[in-house]
Coordinates of N, CA and C in Angstrom, one line a residue:
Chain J
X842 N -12.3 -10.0 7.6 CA -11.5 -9.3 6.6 C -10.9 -10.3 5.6
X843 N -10.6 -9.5 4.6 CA -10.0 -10.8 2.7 C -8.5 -11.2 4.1
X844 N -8.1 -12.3 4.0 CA -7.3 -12.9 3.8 C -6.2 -13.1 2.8
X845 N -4.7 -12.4 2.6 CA -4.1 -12.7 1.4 C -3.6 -13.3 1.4
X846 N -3.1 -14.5 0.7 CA -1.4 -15.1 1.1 C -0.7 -15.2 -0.1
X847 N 0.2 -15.0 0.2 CA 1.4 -15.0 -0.8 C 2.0 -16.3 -1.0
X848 N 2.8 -16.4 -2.0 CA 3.8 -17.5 -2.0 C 4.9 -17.5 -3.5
X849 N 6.0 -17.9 -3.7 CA 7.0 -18.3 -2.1 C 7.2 -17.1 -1.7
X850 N 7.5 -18.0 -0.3 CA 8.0 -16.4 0.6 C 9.5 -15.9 -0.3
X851 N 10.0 -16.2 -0.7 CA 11.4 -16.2 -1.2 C 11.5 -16.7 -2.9
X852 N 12.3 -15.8 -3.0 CA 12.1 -16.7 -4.9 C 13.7 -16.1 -5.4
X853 N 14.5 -17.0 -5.4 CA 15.8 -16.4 -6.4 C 15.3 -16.9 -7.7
X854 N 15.6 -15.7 -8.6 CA 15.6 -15.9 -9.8 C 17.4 -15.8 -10.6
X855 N 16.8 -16.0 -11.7 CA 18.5 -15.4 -12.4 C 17.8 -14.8 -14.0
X856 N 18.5 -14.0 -13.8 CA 18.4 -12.7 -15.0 C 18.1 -13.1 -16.3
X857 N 17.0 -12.9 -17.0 CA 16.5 -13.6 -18.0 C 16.0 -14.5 -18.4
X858 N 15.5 -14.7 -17.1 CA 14.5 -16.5 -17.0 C 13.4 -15.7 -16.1
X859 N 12.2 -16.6 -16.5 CA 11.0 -15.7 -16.1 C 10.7 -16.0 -14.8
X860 N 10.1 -15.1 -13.8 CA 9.2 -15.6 -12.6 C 7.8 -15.2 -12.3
X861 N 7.4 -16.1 -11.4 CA 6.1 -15.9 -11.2 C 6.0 -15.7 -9.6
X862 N 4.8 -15.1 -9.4 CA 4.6 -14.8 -7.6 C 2.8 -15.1 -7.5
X863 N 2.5 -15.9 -6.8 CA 1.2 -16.3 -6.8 C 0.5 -15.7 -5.4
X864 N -0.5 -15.4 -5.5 CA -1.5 -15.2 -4.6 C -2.5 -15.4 -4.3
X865 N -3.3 -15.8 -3.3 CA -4.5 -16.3 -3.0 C -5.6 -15.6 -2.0
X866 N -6.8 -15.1 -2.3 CA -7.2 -14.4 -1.7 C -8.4 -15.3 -0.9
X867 N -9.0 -15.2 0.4 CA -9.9 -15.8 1.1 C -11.3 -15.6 0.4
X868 N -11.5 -14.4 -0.2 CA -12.5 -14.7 -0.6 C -12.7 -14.2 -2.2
X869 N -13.4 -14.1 -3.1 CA -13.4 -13.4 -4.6 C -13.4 -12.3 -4.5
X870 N -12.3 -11.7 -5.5 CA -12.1 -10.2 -5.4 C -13.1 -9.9 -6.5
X871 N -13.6 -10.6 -7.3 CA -14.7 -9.9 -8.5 C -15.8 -9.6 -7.9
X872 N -15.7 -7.8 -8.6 CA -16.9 -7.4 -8.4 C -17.8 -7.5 -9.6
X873 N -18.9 -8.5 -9.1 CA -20.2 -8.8 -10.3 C -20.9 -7.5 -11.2
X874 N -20.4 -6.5 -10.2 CA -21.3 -5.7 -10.9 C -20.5 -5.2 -11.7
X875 N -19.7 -4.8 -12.1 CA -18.8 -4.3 -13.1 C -17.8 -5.1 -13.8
X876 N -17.7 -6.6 -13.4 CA -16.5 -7.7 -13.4 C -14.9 -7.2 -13.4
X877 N -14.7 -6.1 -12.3 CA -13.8 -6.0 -12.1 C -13.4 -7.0 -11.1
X878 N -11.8 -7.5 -11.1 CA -11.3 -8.2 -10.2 C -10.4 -7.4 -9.1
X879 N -10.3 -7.1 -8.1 CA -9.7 -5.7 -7.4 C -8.7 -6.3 -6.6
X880 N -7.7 -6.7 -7.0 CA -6.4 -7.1 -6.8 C -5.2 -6.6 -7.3
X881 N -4.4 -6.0 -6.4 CA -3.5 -4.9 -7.3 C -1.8 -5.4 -6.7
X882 N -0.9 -4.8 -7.3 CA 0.7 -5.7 -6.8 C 1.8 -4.5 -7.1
X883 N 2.4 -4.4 -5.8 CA 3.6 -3.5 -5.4 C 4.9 -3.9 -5.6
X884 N 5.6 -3.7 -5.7 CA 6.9 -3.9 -5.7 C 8.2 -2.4 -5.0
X885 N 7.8 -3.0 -3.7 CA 9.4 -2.3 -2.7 C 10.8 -2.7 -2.8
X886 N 11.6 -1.9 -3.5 CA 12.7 -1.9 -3.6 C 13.3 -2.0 -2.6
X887 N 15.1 -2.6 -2.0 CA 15.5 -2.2 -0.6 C 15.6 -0.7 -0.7
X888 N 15.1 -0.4 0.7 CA 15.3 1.1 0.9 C 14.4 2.2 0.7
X889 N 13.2 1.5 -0.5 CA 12.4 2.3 -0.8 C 11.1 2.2 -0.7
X890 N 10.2 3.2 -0.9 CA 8.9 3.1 -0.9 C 8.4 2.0 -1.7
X891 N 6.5 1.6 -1.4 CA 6.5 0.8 -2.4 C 6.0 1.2 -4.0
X892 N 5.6 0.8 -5.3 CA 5.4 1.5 -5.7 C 4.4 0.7 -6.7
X893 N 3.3 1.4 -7.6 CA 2.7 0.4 -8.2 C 2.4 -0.3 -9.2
X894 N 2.4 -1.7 -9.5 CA 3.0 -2.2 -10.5 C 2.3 -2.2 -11.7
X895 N 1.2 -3.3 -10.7 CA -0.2 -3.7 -11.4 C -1.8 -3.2 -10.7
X896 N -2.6 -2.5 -11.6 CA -4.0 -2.4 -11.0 C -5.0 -3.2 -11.3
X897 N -6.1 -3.6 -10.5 CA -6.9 -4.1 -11.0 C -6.8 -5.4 -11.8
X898 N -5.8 -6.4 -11.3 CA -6.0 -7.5 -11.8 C -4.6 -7.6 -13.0
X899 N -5.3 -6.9 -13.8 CA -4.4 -6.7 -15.4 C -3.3 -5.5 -15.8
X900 N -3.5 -4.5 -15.2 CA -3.3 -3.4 -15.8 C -2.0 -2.8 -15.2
X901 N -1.1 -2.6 -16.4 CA -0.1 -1.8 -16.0 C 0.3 -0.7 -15.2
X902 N 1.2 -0.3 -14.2 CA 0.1 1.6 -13.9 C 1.5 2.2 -14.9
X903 N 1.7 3.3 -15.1 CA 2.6 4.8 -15.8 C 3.6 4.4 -15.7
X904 N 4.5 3.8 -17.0 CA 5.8 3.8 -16.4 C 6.3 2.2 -16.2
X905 N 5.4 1.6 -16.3 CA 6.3 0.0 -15.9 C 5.9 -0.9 -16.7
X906 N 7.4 -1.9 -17.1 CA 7.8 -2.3 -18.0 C 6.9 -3.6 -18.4
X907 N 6.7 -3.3 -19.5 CA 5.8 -4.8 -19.9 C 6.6 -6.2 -19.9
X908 N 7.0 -6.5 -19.2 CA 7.5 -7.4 -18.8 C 6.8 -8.2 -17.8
X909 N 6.2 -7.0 -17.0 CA 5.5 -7.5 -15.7 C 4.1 -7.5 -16.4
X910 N 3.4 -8.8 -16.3 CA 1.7 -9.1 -16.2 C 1.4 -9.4 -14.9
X911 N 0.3 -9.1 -15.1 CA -1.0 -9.9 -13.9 C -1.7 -10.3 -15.0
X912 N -2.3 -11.6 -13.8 CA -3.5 -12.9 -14.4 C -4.4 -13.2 -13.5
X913 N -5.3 -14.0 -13.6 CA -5.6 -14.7 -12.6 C -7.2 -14.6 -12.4
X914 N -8.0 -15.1 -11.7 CA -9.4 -14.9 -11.7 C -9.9 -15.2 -10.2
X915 N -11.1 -14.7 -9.4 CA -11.8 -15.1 -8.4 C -10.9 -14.7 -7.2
X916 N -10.1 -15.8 -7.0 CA -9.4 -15.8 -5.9 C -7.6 -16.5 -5.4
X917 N -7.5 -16.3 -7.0 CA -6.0 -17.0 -7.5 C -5.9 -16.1 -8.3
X918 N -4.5 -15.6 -8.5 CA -3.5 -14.7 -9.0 C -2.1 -14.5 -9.1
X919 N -1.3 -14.4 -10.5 CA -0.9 -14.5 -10.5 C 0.3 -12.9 -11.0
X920 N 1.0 -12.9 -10.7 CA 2.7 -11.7 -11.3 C 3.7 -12.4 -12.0
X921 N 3.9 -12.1 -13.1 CA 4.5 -12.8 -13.7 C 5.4 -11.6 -14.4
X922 N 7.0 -12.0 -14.5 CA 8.0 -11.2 -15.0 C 8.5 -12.0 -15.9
X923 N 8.5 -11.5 -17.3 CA 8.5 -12.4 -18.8 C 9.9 -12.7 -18.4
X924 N 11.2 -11.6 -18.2 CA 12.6 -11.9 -18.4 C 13.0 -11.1 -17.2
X925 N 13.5 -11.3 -16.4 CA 13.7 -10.9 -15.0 C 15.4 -9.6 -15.0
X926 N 15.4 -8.7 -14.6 CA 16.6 -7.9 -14.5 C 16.8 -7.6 -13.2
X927 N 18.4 -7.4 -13.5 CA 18.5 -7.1 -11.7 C 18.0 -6.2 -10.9
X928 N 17.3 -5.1 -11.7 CA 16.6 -3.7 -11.1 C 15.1 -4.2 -10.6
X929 N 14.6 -6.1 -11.1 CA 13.7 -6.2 -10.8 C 14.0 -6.8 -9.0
X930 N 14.9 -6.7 -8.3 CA 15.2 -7.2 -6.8 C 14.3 -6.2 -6.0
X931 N 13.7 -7.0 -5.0 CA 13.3 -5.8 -4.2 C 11.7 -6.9 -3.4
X932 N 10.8 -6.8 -2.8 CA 9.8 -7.5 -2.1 C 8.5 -6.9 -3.0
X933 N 7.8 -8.1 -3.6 CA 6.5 -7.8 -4.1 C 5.6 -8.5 -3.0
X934 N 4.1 -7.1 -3.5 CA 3.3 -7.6 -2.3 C 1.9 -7.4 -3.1
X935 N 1.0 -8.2 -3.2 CA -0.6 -8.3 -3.7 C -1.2 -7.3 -2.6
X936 N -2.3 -7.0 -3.0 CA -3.2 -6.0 -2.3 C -4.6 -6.5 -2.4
X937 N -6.0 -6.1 -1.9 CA -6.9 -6.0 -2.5 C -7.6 -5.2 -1.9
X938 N -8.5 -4.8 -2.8 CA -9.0 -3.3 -2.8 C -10.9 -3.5 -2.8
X939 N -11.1 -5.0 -2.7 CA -12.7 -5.4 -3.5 C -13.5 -4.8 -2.0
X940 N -13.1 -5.0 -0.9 CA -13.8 -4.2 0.5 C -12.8 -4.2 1.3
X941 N -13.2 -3.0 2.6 CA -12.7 -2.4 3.6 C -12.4 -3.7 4.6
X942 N -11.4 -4.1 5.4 CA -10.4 -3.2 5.6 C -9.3 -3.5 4.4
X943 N -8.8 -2.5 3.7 CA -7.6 -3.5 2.5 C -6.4 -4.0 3.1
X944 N -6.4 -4.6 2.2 CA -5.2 -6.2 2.8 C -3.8 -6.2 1.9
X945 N -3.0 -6.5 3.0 CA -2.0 -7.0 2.1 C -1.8 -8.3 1.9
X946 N -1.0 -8.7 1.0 CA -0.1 -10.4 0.8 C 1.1 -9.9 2.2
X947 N 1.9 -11.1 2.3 CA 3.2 -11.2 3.7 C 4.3 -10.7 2.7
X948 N 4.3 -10.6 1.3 CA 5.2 -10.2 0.7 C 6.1 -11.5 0.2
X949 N 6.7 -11.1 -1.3 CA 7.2 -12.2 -1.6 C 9.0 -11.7 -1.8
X950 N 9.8 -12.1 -1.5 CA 11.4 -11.7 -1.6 C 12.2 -11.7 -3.2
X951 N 12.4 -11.4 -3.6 CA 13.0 -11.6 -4.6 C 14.0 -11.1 -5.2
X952 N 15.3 -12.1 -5.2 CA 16.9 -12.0 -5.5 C 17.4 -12.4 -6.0
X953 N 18.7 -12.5 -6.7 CA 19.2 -12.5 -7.8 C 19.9 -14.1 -7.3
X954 N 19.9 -15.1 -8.1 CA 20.7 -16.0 -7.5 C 22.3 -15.7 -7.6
Chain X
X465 N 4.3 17.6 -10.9 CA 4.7 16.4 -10.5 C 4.2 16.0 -9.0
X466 N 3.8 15.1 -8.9 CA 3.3 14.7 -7.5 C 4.1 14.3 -6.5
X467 N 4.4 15.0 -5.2 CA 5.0 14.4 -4.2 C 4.4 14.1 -3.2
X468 N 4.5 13.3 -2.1 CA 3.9 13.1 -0.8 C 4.7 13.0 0.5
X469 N 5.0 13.7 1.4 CA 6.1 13.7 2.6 C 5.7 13.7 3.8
X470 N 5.7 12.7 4.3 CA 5.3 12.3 6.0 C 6.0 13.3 6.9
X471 N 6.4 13.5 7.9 CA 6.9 14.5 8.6 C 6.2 14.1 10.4
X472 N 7.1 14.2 11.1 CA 6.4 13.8 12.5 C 7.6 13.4 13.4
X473 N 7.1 13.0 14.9 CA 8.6 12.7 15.9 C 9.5 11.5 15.0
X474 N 10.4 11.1 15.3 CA 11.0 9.6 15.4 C 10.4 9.1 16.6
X475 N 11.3 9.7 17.7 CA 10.7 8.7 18.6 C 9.6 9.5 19.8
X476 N 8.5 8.1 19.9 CA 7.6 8.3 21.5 C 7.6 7.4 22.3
X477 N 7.0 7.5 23.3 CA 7.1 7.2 24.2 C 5.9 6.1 24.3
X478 N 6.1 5.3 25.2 CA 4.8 4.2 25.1 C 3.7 4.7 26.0
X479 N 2.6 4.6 25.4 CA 1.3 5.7 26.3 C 0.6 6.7 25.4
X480 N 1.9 7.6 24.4 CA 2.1 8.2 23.9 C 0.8 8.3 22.8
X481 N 0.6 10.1 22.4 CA 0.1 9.9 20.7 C 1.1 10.4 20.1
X482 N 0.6 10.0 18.8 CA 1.5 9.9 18.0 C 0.9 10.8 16.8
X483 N 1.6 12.0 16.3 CA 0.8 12.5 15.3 C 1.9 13.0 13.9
X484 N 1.6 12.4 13.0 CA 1.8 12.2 11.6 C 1.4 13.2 10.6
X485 N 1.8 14.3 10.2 CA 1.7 14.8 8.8 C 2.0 14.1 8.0
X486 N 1.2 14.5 6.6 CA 1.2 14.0 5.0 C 1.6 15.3 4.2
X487 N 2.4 16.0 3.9 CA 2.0 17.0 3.0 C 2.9 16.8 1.4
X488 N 1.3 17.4 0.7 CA 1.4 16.6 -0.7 C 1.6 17.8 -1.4
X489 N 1.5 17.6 -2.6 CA 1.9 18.7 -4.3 C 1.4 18.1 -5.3
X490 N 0.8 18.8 -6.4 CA 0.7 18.2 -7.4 C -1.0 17.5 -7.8
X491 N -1.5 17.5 -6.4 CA -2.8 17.0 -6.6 C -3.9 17.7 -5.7
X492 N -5.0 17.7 -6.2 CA -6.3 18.3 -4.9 C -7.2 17.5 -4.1
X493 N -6.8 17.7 -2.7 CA -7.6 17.1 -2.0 C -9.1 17.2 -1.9
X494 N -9.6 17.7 -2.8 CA -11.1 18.8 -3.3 C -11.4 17.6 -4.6
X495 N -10.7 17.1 -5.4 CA -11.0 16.6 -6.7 C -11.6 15.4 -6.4
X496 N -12.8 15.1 -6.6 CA -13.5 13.9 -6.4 C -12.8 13.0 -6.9
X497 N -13.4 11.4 -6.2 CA -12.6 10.8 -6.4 C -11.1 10.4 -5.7
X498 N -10.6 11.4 -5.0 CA -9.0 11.4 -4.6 C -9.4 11.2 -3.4
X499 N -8.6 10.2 -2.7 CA -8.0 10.2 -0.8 C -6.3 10.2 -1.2
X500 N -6.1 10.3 0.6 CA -5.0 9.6 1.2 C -4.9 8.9 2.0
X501 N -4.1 8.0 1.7 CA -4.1 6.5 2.9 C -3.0 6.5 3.4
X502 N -3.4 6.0 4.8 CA -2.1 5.3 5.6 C -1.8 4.3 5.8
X503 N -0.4 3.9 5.7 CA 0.0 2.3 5.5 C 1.1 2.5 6.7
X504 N 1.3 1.5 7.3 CA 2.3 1.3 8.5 C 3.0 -0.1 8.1
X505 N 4.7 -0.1 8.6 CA 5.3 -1.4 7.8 C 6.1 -1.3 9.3
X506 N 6.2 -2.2 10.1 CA 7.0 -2.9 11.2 C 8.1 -2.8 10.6
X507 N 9.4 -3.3 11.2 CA 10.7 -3.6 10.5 C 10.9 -5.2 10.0
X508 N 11.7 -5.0 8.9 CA 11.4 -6.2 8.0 C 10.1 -6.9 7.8
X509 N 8.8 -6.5 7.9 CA 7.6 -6.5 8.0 C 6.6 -6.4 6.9
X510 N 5.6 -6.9 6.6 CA 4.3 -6.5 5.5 C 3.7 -5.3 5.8
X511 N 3.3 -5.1 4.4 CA 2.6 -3.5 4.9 C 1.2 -3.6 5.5
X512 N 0.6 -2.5 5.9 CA -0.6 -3.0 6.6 C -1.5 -1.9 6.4
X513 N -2.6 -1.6 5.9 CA -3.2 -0.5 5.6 C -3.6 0.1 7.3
X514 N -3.8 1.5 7.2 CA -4.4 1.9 8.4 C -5.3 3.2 8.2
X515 N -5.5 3.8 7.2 CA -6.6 5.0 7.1 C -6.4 5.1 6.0
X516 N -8.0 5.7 5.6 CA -8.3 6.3 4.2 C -8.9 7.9 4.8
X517 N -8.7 8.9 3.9 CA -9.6 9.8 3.8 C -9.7 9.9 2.2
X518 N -10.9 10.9 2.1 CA -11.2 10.8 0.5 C -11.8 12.4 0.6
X519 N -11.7 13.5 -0.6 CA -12.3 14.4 -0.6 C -13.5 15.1 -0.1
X520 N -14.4 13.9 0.0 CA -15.5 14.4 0.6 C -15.6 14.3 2.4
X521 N -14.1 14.1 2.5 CA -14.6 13.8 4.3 C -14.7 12.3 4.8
X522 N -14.9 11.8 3.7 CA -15.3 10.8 4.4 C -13.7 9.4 4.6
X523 N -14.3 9.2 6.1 CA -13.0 8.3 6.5 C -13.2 6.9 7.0
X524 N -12.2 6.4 6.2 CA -11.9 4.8 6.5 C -10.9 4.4 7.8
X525 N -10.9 3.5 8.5 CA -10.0 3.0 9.4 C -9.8 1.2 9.5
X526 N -8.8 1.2 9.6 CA -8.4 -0.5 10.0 C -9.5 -0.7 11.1
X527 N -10.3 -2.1 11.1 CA -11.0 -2.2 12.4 C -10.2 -2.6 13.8
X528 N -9.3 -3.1 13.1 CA -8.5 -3.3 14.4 C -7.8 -2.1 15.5
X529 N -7.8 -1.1 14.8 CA -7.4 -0.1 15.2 C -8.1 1.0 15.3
X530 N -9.0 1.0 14.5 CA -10.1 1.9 14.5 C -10.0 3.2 15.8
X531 N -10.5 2.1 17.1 CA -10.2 2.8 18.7 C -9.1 4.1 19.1
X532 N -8.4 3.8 18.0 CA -7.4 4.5 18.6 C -6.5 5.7 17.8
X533 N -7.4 5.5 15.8 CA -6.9 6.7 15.1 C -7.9 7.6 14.8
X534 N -7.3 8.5 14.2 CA -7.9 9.6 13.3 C -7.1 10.2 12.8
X535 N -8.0 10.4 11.1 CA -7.6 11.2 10.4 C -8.3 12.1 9.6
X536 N -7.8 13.5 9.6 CA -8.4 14.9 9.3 C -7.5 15.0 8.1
X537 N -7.8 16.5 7.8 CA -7.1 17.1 6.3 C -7.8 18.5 6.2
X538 N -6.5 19.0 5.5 CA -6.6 20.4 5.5 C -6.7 20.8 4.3
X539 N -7.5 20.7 3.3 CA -7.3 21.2 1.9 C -6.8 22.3 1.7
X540 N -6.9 23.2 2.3 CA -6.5 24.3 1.7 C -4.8 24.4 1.7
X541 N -3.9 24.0 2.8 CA -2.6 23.2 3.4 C -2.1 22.0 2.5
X542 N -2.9 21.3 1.5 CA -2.9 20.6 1.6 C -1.8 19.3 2.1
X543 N -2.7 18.7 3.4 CA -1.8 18.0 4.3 C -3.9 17.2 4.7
X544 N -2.3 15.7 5.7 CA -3.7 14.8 6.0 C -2.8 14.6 7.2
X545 N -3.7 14.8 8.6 CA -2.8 14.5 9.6 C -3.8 12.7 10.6
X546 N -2.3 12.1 10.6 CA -3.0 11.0 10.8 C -2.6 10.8 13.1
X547 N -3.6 10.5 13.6 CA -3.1 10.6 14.9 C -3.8 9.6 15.6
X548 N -2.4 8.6 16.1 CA -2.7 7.6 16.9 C -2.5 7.5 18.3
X549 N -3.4 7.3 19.4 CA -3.6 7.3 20.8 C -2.4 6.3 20.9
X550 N -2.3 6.4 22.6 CA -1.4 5.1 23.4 C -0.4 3.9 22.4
X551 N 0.4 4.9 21.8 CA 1.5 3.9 21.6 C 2.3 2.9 22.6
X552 N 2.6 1.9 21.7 CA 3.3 0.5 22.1 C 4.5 0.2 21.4
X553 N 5.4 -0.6 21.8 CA 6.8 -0.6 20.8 C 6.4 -1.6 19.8
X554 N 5.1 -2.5 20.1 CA 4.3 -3.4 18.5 C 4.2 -1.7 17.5
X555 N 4.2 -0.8 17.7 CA 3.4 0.2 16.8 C 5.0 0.3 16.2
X556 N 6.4 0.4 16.6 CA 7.4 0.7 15.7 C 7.7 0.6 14.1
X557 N 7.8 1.6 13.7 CA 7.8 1.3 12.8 C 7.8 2.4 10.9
X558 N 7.8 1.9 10.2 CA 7.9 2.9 9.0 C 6.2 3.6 8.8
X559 N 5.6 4.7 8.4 CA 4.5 5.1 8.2 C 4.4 6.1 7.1
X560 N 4.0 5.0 6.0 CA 3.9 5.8 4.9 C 2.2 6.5 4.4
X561 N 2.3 7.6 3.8 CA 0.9 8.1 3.2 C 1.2 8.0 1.6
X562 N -0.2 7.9 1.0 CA -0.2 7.7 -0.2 C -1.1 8.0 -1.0
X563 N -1.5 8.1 -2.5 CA -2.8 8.9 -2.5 C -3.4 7.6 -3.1
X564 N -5.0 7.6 -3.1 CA -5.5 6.7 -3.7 C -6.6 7.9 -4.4
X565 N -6.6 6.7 -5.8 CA -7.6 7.8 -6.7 C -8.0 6.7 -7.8
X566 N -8.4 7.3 -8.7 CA -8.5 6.2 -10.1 C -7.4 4.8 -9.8
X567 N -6.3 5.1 -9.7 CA -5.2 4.6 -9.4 C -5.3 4.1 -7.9
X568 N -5.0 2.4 -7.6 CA -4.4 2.6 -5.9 C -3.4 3.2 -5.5
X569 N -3.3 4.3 -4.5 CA -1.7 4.0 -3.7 C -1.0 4.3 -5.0
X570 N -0.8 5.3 -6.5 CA -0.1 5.4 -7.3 C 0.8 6.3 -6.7
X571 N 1.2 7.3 -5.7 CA 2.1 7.8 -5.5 C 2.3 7.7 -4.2
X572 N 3.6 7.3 -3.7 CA 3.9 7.1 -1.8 C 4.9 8.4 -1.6
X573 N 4.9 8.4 0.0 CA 5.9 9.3 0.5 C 7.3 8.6 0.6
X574 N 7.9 9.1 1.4 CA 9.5 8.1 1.5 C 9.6 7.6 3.1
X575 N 8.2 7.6 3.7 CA 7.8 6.9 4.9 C 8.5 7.9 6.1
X576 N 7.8 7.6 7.1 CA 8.3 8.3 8.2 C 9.3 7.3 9.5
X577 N 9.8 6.7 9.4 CA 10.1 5.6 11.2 C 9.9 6.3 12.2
X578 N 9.1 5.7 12.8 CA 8.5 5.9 14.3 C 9.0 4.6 14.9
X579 N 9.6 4.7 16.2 CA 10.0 3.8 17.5 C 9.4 4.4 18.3
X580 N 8.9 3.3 19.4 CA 8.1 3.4 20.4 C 9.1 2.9 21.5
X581 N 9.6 3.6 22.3 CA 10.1 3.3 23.3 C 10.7 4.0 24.3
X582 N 10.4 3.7 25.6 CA 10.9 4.4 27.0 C 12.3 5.1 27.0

């Protein structure tokens, strides 16, 4: 099975300075035949479900704030939050979707300093 | 508007199965293209995938676990019932369903907690 890892496990930020959350996957999430990259990223609030950020590498899903990108190619990736708010607190987690069984990242923490 | 709602014991017993409703709104389990998945999250824990089903029947499982789930669905109800043999108190934990479609996992339920213990 893909291998994901996250990093940092932990990340204080402060409000209006950017962060980033990186991930690494064991093997290439591109798929040749279409050049999709199938790496997707959640973000669980305390308390709540998770919900989804980014699809597919780049793509925003309904609803969430361009603030948040995805980057990254093969088997490096990155989340990046241009200017960080407090409503952004809560555990992001990478996914991948490129074959069965799907995987998660260990999840990255993220708090306000 | 799309909802999804786990429903099932809190707690079993170790030995135990374990059986989990999903029941959803807003979308068809008939519409190509669409499943529901299950995700299990330990306490303070990573999520962890554990079933797919998809419109046509056809169903995915963690290999690790494979042995010991299944999951059906009722379209016409629509509901996806996910059921796991011989619980352990390693199985405690949050169990959410979710749909996958165009979108991954774009809509979750509000998880169910399950404890495993005597």
């Amino acid at each position: 099975e893909i291998v994901m890892t996250q990093t940092p496990l932990s990340l204080p930020v402060t409000p209006g300075e950017p962060a980033s959350i990186f991930c690494r996957s064991s093997q290439s999430l591109l798929d040749s035949n279409n050049g999709n990259t199938y790496v997707d990223w959640f973000l669980q609030r305390p308390g709540q479900s998770p919900q989804l950020l980014i699809y597919t590498l780049t793509n925003r899903a309904s609803g969430v704030s361009d603030r948040f990108s995805g980057s990254g190619s093969g088997t490096d990736f990155t989340l990046k939050i241009s200017r960080v708010e407090a409503d952004d607190v809560g555990v992001y987690y990478c996914m991948q979707r490129k074959e069965l069984p799907l995987t998660f990242g260990g999840g990255t923490k993220v708090d306000i300093k | 508007q799309i909802t999804l709602k786990e429903s099932g014991p809190t707690l079993v017993k170790p030995t135990q199965t374990l059986t989990l409703t999903c029941t959803f709104s807003g979308f068809s389990l008939t519409t190509r293209g669409v499943g529901v998945g299950w995700i299990r999250q330990p306490p303070g824990k990573a999520l962890s995938w554990l079933a797919l089903i998809y419109w046509n029947d056809d169903k995915r499982y963690s290999p690790s676990l494979k042995h010991r789930l299944s999951v059906t669905k009722d379209s016409s109800k629509n509901q996806v019932v996910l059921t796991m043999t011989n619980m352990d108190p390693v199985d405690t934990g949050t169990y959410f369903c979710a749909r996958m479609g165009y979108y991954p996992f774009d809509y979750w339920g509000q998880g169910a907690l399950v404890t495993v213990s005597s």
